[in-house]
Structure formats: C-alpha cells, structure tokens
C-alpha cells in the first residue's frame, strides 16, 4: 500500500491543473476581501466573498472544484477544503444554483456566500480551481486567487 503525504496530494492536483486547458473564467468579489468576526466558517475570522464561474468557449459540466491556501513558510500551495477533499459536481450544482453542474457557453453562475476561515487575523490568499468536461469530452479548468486582508470589515 502506498501512502501520500499532504504535500504530495497538493502537488499532484497542481500538476493535474497545469496539464488542463483553460475553459472557465473564475472571479472572486470583493477581491481583496476583509474579514468579519465569527461567521459561517466556525472559526474566529471569516472572509466572505462571491465566486463566479463562466464557461468561455463551449458548454462545460463541472465535475470537481476546490481550493488551496498559500503556505508562506514552505512557499507552496496546500490543498484544503472544509471536507478535506475536492468538492464534486453535485455540490457545485447546489451551491452555484446550476442544474446538472452544466454551464452554458457565455453563462455565469455564482456562489454569493463563499468563504475562507481562520483563527488568526493575518493576510493570506486562496487559489480556487474548477475542473469540467466540455460537450466534446475535453477536460478544462478555471482558477483564480483571492487575497484575504488582515483587517476587519467596516
């Protein structure tokens, strides 16, 4: 049996993303984002923002999405979600109000209550990625970084 470390998993996913063509546009608003105390993350501080995803060239069915946090000590992206796994197409369908996780070419779908949490008030950043399959069977991606400010809203 082969065991992979946390960093191995992050590197494998980043390599997979590098191998895919762009086919989705991802935007976070506001970006950068200020924190609030408490909030849906259940942690001391929560940065809330909207994330939108647009199919650029043809219809795309989203099959997976997730996030990385920048580790400033190791200077690398570290994979991590609230479930410690990538989110799936069904979760995308529900959170982005996108039936069947299918985005039509030129259409934009969004999650207005996306968030990142931390027990420490410090500037950091997250890289969100989305992977989907086009009608022609080609796997494509979209990704975008959101900057989290070390300051409270208001």
Short mmCIF file of C-alpha atoms in Angstrom, two decimals:
data_model
loop_
_atom_site.label_atom_id
_atom_site.label_comp_id
_atom_site.label_asym_id
_atom_site.label_seq_id
_atom_site.Cartn_x
_atom_site.Cartn_y
_atom_site.Cartn_z
CA UNK A 1 0.00 0.00 0.00
CA UNK A 2 1.29 3.46 -0.94
CA UNK A 3 0.68 6.43 1.31
CA UNK A 4 0.88 10.01 0.07
CA UNK A 5 1.68 12.99 2.21
CA UNK A 6 -0.45 16.10 2.30
CA UNK A 7 2.08 17.90 0.11
CA UNK A 8 2.15 15.02 -2.39
CA UNK A 9 -1.62 15.36 -2.80
CA UNK A 10 -1.29 19.12 -3.31
CA UNK A 11 1.49 18.69 -5.88
CA UNK A 12 -0.45 16.02 -7.79
CA UNK A 13 -3.53 18.27 -8.03
CA UNK A 14 -1.46 21.30 -9.09
CA UNK A 15 0.26 19.19 -11.78
CA UNK A 16 -3.14 18.00 -12.98
CA UNK A 17 -4.36 21.60 -13.22
CA UNK A 18 -1.23 22.61 -15.15
CA UNK A 19 -1.99 19.89 -17.72
CA UNK A 20 -5.52 21.19 -18.47
CA UNK A 21 -6.57 23.90 -20.93
CA UNK A 22 -8.45 26.96 -19.74
CA UNK A 23 -12.17 26.78 -20.42
CA UNK A 24 -13.67 28.51 -17.39
CA UNK A 25 -13.28 32.04 -16.04
CA UNK A 26 -13.33 32.34 -12.25
CA UNK A 27 -13.74 35.65 -10.39
CA UNK A 28 -13.95 36.47 -6.67
CA UNK A 29 -15.73 39.61 -5.42
CA UNK A 30 -14.67 41.56 -3.46
CA UNK A 31 -11.03 40.84 -4.05
CA UNK A 32 -9.24 41.56 -1.80
CA UNK A 33 -11.63 40.58 0.96
CA UNK A 34 -11.75 41.84 4.55
CA UNK A 35 -12.67 39.59 7.48
CA UNK A 36 -15.56 39.51 9.89
CA UNK A 37 -15.53 38.06 13.40
CA UNK A 38 -17.10 34.61 13.56
CA UNK A 39 -19.28 33.74 10.61
CA UNK A 40 -20.08 30.55 8.70
CA UNK A 41 -16.55 29.13 8.90
CA UNK A 42 -16.96 28.48 12.63
CA UNK A 43 -13.53 30.00 13.16
CA UNK A 44 -12.50 33.24 14.82
CA UNK A 45 -12.45 35.12 11.49
CA UNK A 46 -14.29 34.57 8.21
CA UNK A 47 -13.67 36.21 4.83
CA UNK A 48 -16.90 36.13 2.79
CA UNK A 49 -16.93 36.70 -0.96
CA UNK A 50 -18.83 35.73 -4.10
CA UNK A 51 -17.23 33.36 -6.59
CA UNK A 52 -18.46 33.33 -10.18
CA UNK A 53 -17.69 30.77 -12.88
CA UNK A 54 -18.22 31.34 -16.61
CA UNK A 55 -17.92 28.84 -19.49
CA UNK A 56 -15.70 30.61 -22.02
CA UNK A 57 -15.74 28.66 -25.29
CA UNK A 58 -18.36 25.92 -25.04
CA UNK A 59 -20.75 24.35 -22.54
CA UNK A 60 -18.97 22.75 -19.57
CA UNK A 61 -20.15 20.33 -16.91
CA UNK A 62 -18.24 20.97 -13.68
CA UNK A 63 -17.02 17.72 -12.15
CA UNK A 64 -14.76 18.98 -9.38
CA UNK A 65 -13.67 22.12 -7.58
CA UNK A 66 -11.65 23.00 -4.53
CA UNK A 67 -9.11 25.34 -3.01
CA UNK A 68 -5.51 25.73 -1.96
CA UNK A 69 -4.07 28.04 0.68
CA UNK A 70 -0.69 29.68 0.23
CA UNK A 71 1.79 28.40 2.83
CA UNK A 72 4.20 31.31 3.26
CA UNK A 73 6.62 29.22 5.33
CA UNK A 74 7.06 26.45 2.74
CA UNK A 75 6.24 28.84 -0.14
CA UNK A 76 3.80 26.48 -1.81
CA UNK A 77 0.10 25.93 -2.30
CA UNK A 78 -1.51 23.46 0.12
CA UNK A 79 -4.79 21.80 -0.82
CA UNK A 80 -7.61 22.10 1.71
CA UNK A 81 -11.40 22.30 1.86
CA UNK A 82 -13.93 22.03 4.66
CA UNK A 83 -14.31 18.32 3.79
CA UNK A 84 -10.57 17.69 3.20
CA UNK A 85 -11.39 16.54 -0.35
CA UNK A 86 -12.35 18.19 -3.62
CA UNK A 87 -15.99 19.20 -3.93
CA UNK A 88 -17.99 17.31 -6.57
CA UNK A 89 -20.42 18.20 -9.34
CA UNK A 90 -23.47 17.69 -7.14
CA UNK A 91 -22.11 20.20 -4.60
CA UNK A 92 -21.37 22.63 -7.45
CA UNK A 93 -24.92 22.20 -8.73
CA UNK A 94 -26.38 23.03 -5.32
CA UNK A 95 -24.05 25.83 -4.22
CA UNK A 96 -23.97 27.60 -7.59
CA UNK A 97 -27.67 27.00 -8.42
CA UNK A 98 -26.56 25.30 -11.62
CA UNK A 99 -28.74 22.29 -12.54
CA UNK A 100 -26.65 19.28 -13.50
CA UNK A 101 -23.50 21.35 -12.88
CA UNK A 102 -23.73 22.39 -16.57
CA UNK A 103 -22.69 25.91 -17.51
CA UNK A 104 -23.74 27.05 -20.97
CA UNK A 105 -21.17 28.91 -23.08
CA UNK A 106 -21.11 32.55 -22.00
CA UNK A 107 -23.29 31.92 -18.95
CA UNK A 108 -22.09 32.93 -15.49
CA UNK A 109 -23.08 31.12 -12.29
CA UNK A 110 -22.06 32.16 -8.80
CA UNK A 111 -21.96 31.29 -5.13
CA UNK A 112 -22.62 34.52 -3.25
CA UNK A 113 -21.66 33.07 0.12
CA UNK A 114 -18.26 31.52 -0.45
CA UNK A 115 -15.88 31.89 2.48
CA UNK A 116 -12.49 31.18 3.98
CA UNK A 117 -11.93 30.93 7.73
CA UNK A 118 -9.02 31.17 10.15
CA UNK A 119 -8.44 31.54 13.87
CA UNK A 120 -5.64 34.01 13.10
CA UNK A 121 -6.11 37.52 11.71
CA UNK A 122 -3.42 37.65 9.06
CA UNK A 123 -3.19 38.38 5.36
CA UNK A 124 -3.28 35.24 3.25
CA UNK A 125 -4.54 34.00 -0.08
CA UNK A 126 -6.51 31.13 -1.52
CA UNK A 127 -6.47 29.63 -5.00
CA UNK A 128 -9.84 28.26 -6.11
CA UNK A 129 -9.95 25.87 -9.05
CA UNK A 130 -12.75 24.29 -11.10
CA UNK A 131 -12.47 21.32 -13.46
CA UNK A 132 -15.10 20.37 -16.00
CA UNK A 133 -15.78 18.41 -19.17
CA UNK A 134 -16.86 20.03 -22.43
CA UNK A 135 -19.56 18.58 -24.68
CA UNK A 136 -16.73 17.20 -26.82
CA UNK A 137 -15.24 15.33 -23.85
CA UNK A 138 -12.28 17.63 -23.25
CA UNK A 139 -11.30 18.36 -19.63
CA UNK A 140 -10.86 22.08 -18.92
CA UNK A 141 -10.15 24.25 -15.90
CA UNK A 142 -10.58 27.67 -14.44
CA UNK A 143 -8.82 29.12 -11.41
CA UNK A 144 -8.40 32.38 -9.54
CA UNK A 145 -6.64 33.66 -6.43
CA UNK A 146 -8.44 35.64 -3.74
CA UNK A 147 -6.48 37.85 -1.37
CA UNK A 148 -7.63 37.97 2.26
CA UNK A 149 -6.76 41.14 4.14
CA UNK A 150 -5.57 41.30 7.75
CA UNK A 151 -8.36 43.72 8.63
CA UNK A 152 -11.97 43.64 9.69
CA UNK A 153 -14.88 44.81 7.56
CA UNK A 154 -16.21 48.20 8.34
#
